[in-house]
Coordinates of C-alpha atoms in Angstrom, one line a residue:
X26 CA -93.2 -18.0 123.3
X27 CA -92.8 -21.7 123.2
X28 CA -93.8 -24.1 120.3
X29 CA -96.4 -26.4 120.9
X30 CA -96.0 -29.5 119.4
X31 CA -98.7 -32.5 119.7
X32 CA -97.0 -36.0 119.4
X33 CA -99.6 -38.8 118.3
X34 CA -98.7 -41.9 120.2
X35 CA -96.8 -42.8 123.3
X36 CA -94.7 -45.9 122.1
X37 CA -91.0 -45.2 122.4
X38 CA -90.7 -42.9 119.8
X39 CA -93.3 -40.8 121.3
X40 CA -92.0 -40.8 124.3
X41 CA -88.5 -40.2 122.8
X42 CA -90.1 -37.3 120.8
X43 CA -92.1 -36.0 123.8
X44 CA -89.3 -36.0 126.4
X45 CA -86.8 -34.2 123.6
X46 CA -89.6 -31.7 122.9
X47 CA -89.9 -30.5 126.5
X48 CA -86.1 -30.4 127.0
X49 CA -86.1 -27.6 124.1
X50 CA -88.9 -25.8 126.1
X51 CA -91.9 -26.9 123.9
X52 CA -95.0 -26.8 125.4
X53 CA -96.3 -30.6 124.6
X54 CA -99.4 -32.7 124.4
X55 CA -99.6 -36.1 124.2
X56 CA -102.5 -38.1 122.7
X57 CA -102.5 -42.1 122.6
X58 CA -105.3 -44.7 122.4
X59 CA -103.9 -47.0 124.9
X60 CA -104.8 -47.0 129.0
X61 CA -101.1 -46.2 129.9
X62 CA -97.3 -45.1 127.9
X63 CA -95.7 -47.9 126.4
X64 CA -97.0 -48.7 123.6
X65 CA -96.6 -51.9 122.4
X66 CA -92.9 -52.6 123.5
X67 CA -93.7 -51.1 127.4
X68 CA -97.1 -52.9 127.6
X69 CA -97.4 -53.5 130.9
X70 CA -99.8 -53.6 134.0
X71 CA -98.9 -52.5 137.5
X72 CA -99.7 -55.8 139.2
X73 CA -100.1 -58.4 136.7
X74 CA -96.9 -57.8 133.9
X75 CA -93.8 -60.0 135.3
X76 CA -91.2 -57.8 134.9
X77 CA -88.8 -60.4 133.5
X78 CA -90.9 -59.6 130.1
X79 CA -89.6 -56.1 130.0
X80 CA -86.3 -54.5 128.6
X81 CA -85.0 -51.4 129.1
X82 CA -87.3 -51.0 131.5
X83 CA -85.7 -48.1 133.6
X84 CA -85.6 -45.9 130.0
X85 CA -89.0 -46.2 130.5
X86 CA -89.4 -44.9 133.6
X87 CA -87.5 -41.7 133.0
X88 CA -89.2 -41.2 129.6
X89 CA -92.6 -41.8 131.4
X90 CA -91.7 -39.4 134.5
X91 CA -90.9 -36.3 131.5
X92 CA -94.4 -36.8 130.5
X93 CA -95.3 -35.1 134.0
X94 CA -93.9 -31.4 132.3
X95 CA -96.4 -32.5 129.4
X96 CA -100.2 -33.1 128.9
X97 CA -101.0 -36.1 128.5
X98 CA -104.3 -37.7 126.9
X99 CA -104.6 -41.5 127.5
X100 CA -107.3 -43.3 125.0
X101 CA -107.4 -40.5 123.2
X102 CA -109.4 -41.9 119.7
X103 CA -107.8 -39.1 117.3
X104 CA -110.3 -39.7 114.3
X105 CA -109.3 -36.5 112.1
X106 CA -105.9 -34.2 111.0
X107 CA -106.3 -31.3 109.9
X108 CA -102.5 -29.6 108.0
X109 CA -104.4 -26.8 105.8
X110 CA -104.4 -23.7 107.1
X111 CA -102.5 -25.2 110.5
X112 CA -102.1 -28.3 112.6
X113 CA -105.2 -29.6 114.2
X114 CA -106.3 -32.6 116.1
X115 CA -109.8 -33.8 116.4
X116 CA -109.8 -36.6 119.0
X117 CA -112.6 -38.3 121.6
X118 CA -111.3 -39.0 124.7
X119 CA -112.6 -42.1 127.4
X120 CA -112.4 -45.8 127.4
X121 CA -113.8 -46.8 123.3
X122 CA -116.8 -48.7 124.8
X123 CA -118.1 -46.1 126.7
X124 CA -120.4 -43.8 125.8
X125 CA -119.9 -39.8 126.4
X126 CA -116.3 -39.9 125.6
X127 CA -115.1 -36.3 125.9
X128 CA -114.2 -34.5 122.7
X129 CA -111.0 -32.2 122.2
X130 CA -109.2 -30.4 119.5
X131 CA -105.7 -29.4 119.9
X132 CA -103.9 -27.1 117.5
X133 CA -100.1 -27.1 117.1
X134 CA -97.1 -25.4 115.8
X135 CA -96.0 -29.1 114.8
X136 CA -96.9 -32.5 115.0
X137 CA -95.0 -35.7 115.5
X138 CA -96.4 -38.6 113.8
X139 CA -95.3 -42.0 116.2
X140 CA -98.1 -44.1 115.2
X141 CA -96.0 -47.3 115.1
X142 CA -97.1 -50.5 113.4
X143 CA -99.5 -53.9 113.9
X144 CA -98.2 -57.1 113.5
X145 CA -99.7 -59.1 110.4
X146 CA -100.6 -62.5 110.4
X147 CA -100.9 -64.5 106.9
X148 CA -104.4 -66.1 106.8
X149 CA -103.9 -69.8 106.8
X150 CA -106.8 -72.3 106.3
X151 CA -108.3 -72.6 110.4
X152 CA -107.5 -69.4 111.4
X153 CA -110.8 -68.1 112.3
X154 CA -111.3 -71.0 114.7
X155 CA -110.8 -69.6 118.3
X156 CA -107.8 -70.2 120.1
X157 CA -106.0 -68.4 116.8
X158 CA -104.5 -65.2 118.0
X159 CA -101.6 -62.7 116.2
X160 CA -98.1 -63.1 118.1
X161 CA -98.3 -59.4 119.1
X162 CA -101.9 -60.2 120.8
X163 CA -100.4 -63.6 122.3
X164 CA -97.5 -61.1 124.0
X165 CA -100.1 -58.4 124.9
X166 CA -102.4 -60.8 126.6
X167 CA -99.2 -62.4 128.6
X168 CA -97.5 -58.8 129.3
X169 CA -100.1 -56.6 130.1
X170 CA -103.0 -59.4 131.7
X171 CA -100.0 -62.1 132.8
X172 CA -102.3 -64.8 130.9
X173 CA -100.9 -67.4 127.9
X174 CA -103.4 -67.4 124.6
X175 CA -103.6 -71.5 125.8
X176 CA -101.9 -74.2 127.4
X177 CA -99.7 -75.6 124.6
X178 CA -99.3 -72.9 121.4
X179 CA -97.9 -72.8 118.2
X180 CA -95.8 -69.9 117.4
X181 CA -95.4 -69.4 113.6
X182 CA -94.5 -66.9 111.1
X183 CA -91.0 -65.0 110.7
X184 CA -88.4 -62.8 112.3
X185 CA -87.4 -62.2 115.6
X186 CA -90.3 -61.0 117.3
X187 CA -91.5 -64.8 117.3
X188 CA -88.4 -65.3 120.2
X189 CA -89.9 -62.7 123.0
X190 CA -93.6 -64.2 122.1
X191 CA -92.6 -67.3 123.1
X192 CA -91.0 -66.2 126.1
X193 CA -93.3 -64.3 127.1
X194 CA -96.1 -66.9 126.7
X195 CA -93.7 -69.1 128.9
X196 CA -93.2 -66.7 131.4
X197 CA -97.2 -66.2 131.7
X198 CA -97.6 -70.0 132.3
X199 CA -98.3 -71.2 128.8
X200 CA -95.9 -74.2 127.2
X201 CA -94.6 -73.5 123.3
X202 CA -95.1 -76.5 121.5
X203 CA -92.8 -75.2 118.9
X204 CA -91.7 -72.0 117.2
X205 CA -91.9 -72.2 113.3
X206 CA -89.8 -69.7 111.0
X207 CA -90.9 -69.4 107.3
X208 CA -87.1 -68.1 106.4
X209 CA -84.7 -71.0 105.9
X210 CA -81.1 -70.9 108.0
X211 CA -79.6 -70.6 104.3
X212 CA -81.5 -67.5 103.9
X213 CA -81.1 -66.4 107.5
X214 CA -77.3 -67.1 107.4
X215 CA -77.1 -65.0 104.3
X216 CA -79.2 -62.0 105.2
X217 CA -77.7 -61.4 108.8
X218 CA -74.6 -63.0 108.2
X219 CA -73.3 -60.2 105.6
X220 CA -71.2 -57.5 107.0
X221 CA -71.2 -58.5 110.2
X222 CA -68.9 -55.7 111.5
X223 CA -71.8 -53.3 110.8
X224 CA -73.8 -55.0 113.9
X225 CA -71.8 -54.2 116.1
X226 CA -73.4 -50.8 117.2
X227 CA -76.4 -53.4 118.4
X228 CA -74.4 -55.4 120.8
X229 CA -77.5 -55.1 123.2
X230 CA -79.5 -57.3 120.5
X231 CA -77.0 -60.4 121.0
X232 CA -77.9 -60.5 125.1
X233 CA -81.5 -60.3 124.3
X234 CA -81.0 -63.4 121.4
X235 CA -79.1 -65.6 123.9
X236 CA -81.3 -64.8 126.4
X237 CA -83.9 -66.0 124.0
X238 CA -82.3 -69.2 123.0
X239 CA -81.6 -70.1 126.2
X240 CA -85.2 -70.3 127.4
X241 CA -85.8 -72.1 124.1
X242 CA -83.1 -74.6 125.1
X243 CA -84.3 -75.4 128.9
X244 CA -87.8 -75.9 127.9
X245 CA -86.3 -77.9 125.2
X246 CA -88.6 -75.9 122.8
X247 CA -88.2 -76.8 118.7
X248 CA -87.2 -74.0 116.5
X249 CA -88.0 -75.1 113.2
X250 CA -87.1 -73.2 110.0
X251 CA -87.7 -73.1 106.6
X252 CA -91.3 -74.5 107.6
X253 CA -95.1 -72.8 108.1
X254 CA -98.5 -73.8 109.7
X255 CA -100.2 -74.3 106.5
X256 CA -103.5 -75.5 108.1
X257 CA -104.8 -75.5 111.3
X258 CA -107.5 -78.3 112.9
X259 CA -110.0 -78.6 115.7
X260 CA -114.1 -78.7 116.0
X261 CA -115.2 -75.4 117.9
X262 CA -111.7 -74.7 118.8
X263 CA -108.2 -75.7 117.8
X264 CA -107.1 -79.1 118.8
X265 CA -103.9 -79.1 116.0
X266 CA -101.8 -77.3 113.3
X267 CA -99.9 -78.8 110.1
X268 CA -96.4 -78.2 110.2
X269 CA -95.1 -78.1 106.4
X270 CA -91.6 -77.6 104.8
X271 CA -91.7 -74.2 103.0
X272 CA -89.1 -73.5 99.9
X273 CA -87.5 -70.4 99.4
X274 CA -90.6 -68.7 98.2
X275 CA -92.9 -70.2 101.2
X276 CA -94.7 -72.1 98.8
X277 CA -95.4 -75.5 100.8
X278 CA -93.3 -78.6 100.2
X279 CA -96.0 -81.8 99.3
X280 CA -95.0 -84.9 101.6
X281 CA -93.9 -83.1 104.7
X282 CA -96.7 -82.4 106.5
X283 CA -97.0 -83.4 110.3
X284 CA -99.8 -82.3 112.7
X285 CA -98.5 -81.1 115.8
X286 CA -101.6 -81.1 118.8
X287 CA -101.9 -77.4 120.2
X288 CA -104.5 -75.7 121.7
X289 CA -104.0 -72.5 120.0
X290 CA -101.7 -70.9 117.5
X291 CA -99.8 -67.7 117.3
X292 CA -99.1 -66.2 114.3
X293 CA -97.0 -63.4 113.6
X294 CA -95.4 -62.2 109.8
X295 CA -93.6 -59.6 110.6
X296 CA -95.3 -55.8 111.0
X297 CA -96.9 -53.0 108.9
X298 CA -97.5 -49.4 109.8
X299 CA -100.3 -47.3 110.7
X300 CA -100.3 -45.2 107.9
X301 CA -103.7 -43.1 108.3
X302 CA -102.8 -40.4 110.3
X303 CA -100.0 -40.2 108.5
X304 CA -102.4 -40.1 105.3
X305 CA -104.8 -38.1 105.8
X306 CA -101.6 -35.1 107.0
X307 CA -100.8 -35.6 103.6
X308 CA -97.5 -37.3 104.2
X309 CA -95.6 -38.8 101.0
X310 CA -95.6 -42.4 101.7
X311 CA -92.8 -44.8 99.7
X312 CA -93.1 -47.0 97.1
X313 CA -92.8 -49.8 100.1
X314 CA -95.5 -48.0 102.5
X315 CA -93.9 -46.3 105.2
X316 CA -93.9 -42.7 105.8
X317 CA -91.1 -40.8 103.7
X318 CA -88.7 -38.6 106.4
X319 CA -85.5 -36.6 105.8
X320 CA -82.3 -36.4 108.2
X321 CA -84.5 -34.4 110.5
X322 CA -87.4 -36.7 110.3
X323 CA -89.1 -34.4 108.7
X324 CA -92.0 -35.5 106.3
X325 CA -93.4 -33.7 102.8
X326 CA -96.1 -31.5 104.9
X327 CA -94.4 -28.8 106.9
X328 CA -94.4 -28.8 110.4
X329 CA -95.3 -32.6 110.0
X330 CA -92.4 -35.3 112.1
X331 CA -92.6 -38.9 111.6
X332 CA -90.5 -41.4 113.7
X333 CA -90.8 -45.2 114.8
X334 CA -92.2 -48.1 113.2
X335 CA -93.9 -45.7 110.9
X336 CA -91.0 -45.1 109.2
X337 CA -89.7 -47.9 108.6
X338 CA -89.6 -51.3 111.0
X339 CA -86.5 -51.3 113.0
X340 CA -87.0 -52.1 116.2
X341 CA -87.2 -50.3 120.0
X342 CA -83.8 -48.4 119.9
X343 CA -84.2 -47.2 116.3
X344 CA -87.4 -45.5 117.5
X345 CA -86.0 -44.2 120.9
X346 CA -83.7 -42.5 118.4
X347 CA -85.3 -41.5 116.0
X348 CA -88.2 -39.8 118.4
X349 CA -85.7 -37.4 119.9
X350 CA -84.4 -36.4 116.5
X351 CA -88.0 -35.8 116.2
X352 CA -89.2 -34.1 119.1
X353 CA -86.3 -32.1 119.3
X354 CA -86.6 -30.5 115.7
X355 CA -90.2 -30.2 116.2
X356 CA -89.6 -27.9 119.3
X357 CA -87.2 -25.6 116.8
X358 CA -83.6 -27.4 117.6
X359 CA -81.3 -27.8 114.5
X360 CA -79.8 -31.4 113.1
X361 CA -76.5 -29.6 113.4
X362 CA -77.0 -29.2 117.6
X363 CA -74.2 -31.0 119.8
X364 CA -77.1 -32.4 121.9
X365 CA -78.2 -34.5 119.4
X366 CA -75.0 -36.4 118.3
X367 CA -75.7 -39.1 120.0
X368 CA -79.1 -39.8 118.7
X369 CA -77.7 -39.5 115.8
X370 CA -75.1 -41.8 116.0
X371 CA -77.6 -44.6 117.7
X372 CA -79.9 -44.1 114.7
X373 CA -77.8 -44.4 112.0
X374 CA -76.5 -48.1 114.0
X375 CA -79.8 -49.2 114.7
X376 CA -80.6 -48.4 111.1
X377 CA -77.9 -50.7 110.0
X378 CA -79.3 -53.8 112.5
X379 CA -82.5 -53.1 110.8
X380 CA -81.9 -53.5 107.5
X381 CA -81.0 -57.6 108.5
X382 CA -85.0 -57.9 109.1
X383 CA -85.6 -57.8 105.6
X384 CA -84.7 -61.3 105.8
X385 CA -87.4 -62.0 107.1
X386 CA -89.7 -60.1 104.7
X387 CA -92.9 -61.8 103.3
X388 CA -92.7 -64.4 99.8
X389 CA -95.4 -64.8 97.4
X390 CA -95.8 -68.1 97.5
X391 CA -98.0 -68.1 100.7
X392 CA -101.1 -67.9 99.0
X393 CA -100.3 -71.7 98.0
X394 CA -101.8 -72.9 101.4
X395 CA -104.8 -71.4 100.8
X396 CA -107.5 -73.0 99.6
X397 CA -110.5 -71.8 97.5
X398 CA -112.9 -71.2 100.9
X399 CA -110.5 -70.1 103.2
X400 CA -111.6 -67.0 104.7
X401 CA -109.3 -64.4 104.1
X402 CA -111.2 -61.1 105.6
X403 CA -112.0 -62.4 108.9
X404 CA -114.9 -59.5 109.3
X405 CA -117.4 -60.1 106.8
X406 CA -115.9 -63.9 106.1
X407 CA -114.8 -62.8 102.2
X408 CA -112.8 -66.3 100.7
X409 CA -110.2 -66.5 99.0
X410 CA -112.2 -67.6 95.8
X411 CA -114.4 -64.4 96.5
X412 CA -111.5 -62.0 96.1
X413 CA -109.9 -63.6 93.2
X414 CA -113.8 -63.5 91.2
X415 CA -113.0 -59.5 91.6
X416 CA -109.2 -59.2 91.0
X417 CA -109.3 -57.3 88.1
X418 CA -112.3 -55.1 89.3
X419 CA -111.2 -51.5 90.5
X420 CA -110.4 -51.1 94.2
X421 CA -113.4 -49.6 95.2
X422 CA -115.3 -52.3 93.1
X423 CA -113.0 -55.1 95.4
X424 CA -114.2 -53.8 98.3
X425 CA -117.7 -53.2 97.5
X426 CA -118.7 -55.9 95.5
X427 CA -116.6 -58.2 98.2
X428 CA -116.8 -56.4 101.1
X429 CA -113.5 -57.6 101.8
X430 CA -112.1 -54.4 104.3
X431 CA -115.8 -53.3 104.9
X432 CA -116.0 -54.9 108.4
X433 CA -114.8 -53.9 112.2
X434 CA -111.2 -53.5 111.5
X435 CA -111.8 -51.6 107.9
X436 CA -108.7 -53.9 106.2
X437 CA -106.2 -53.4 109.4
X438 CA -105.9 -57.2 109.3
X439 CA -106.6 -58.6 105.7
X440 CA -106.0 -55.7 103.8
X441 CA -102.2 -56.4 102.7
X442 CA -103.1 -59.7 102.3
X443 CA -105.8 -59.3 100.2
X444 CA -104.0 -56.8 97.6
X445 CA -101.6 -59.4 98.0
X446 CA -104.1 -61.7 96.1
X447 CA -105.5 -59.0 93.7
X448 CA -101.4 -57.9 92.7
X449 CA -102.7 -54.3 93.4
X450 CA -103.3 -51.7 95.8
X451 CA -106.8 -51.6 97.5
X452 CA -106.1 -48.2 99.6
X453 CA -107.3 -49.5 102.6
X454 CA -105.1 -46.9 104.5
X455 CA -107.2 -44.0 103.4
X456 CA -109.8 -43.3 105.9
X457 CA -112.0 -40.0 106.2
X458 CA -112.5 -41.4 109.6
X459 CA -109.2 -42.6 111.1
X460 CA -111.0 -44.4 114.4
X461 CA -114.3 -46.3 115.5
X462 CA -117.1 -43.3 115.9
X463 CA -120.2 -43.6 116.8
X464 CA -123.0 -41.9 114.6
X465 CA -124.4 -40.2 117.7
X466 CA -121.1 -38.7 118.9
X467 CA -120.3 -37.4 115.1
X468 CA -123.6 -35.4 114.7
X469 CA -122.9 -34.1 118.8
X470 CA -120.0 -32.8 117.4
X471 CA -122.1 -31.1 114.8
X472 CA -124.8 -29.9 116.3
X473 CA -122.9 -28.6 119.7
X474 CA -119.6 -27.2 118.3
X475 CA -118.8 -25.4 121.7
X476 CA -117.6 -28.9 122.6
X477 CA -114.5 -28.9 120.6
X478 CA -112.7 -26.3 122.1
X479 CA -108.7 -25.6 122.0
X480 CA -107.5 -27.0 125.5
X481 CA -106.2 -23.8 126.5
X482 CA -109.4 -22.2 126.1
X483 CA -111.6 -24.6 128.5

């Protein structure tokens, strides 16, 4: 009898995970919350993505075409895990606006956590004015609607990511006014520059940089580094940003400011997991807040995989790898199979190329361009000054007496930032709901429990 093994998301690690699974005879189910496989690095629509934003793009395609031996749930909400006493999914299935979305639980032998990450975006005085969008939204809009967030943008923030954005907002008919890097090229040489023989299993990554660069160069785009937006202007909509000289520790350099016109901004530092799935399984999560795996990508609850962004950020191929590690030893294969000596291999390079992105990692001395009334949970509006009245209050008190994390997105966008300003943890991961639910669906569930049936049962 075949395992069944349920793989939550269908980035490229689930993907990676799902298509491994099936090749070791699993039977597989597939739930993910967007309209169509991807994830965020395949985003895509059939008629309005220009392919010239995609890589790797016929990877995809076989992936995709293995997911026809699998079932497959798209916006699938899963909004409970159940690891005592077996694997189950709770999940509502249908577009999250609609009402009568269809509910399904699956149980499995094992699970594959490839929940990836969201990008994060530092609050800056201005932000909430529209026209401010994260750099992963500004390259959802332009891959999977072929629209720019505005006509002239600001990209700003750190790491690598900020090079496709801009591309891509290019490629959708936007202009970058200019791409801003926290990170100085000190820091960068430094941090990418050491051991460079151990980049060499990422030789792909140097086409896609000079491909990136050499857009920058014919649209005679400025890259500047060391620098941040530290505020951003307009009346009802932006109309500017202030370009500032950062120091080592992003705290803002007095005398260098410029204001640079725009129409909007894009602002992307760096990424953080989805940790609640991940959570609420029961996984051990690391001092640094990603998902703790073994060599088999194996977490702390049995049965339970973990693989992607989840696990650590490292980028497309370190997912792709480390999904069919997954998926395979979800399905009952061994580390020690021939099969998987690739993989293997391609993880433990990518792993290597990934641990250059720490370069880019986050300073404390952000918070300096805040001011007392910026707003730092966009939600319910909470200030700066509002969060720092209650820093030495317990977490719950934080959020309760702030309602900082309280609102639509339940901390997904401030919540690092504001346990950033408090120097604690808020726990804003830990959800007894992991998705949006209406009241009425939760007590259908209740009062009509015929409708959560095992899918092989209906």
């Amino acid at each position: 009898m075949s395992r069944r093994v349920v793989i939550l998301g269908a980035g490229p690690a689930g993907l990676a995970a799902a298509q491994a699974a099936i090749a070791h005879g699993a039977d597989v189910t597939v739930l993910d919350e967007g309209e169509r496989p991807g994830g965020q690095f395949w985003r895509h629509h059939d008629a309005l993505t220009d392919p010239r934003m995609q890589h790797q793009w016929p990877r995809f395609e076989r992936l995709r075409g293995a997911l026809d031996r699998a079932e497959v749930h798209a916006q699938a909400s899963v909004w409970h895990v159940e690891t005592d006493g077996g694997l189950r999914m709770h999940a509502l299935v249908g577009p999250a606006d609609a009402a009568g979305r269809t509910a399904l639980t699956v149980e499995a032998d094992a699970l594959v956590l490839a929940t990836g990450a969201h990008d994060r975006a530092l609050p800056v005085p201005g932000w909430t004015l529209p026209g401010v969008i994260t750099a992963g939204a500004a390259q959802a809009l332009a891959k999977r609607d072929g629209v720019a967030p505005g006509r002239r943008t600001v990209v700003a923030g750190a790491g690598p990511f900020l090079l496709p954005v801009a591309a891509s907002i290019g490629l959708a008919g936007g202009s970058v006014a200019e791409v801003v890097e926290a990170v100085g090229v000190g820091a960068i040489a430094r941090g990418w520059g050491r051991s460079p023989w151990r980049l060499a299993g990422a030789a792909g990554k140097a086409g896609e940089l000079t491909e990136y660069l050499g857009d920058l160069i014919r649209h005679r785009t400025p890259y500047r580094f060391g620098s941040a937006v530290t505020r951003i202007h307009g009346v009802g909509t932006v109309e500017g940003a202030t370009i500032q000289r950062v120091d080592a520790d992003w705290r803002p350099i007095p005398g260098t400011e410029r204001v640079v016109e725009c129409d909007s901004v894009a602002l992307g530092h760096g990424f953080t997991p989805r940790l609640e799935a991940a959570i609420q399984a029961g996984c051990a999560i690391s001092p640094d807040r990603f998902v703790e795996v073994d060599g088999r990508q194996a977490t702390s609850v049995p049965g339970v995989f973990a693989a992607g962004e989840v696990t650590g950020i490292a980028g497309a191929d370190a997912a792709l790898a480390e999904g069919a590690v997954a998926g395979f030893l979800a399905a009952g294969g061994e580390l020690g199979d021939p099969r998987l000596r690739r993989v293997v291999d391609a993880r433990r390079r990518m792993h290597a190329f990934a641990e250059r992105l720490a370069t880019h990692a986050i300073r404390s001395g952000w918070t300096a361009w805040l001011d007392d009334d910026t707003i730092v949970c966009r939600c319910e509006s909470v200030t700066r000054a509002r969060i720092a009245e209650y820093a030495d209050a317990s977490s719950r008190g934080v959020r309760l007496a702030t309602r900082a994390g309280l609102g639509a997105c339940q901390g997904r966008t401030c919540g690092r930032s504001v346990e950033a300003l408090v120097a604690a943890s808020v726990d804003y991961d830990q959800r007894p709901v992991l998705s949006s639910i209406r009241i009425g669906e939760l007590a259908g569930l209740h009062h009509t429990p015929d409708r959560i049936k095992h899918q092989e049962q209906e």
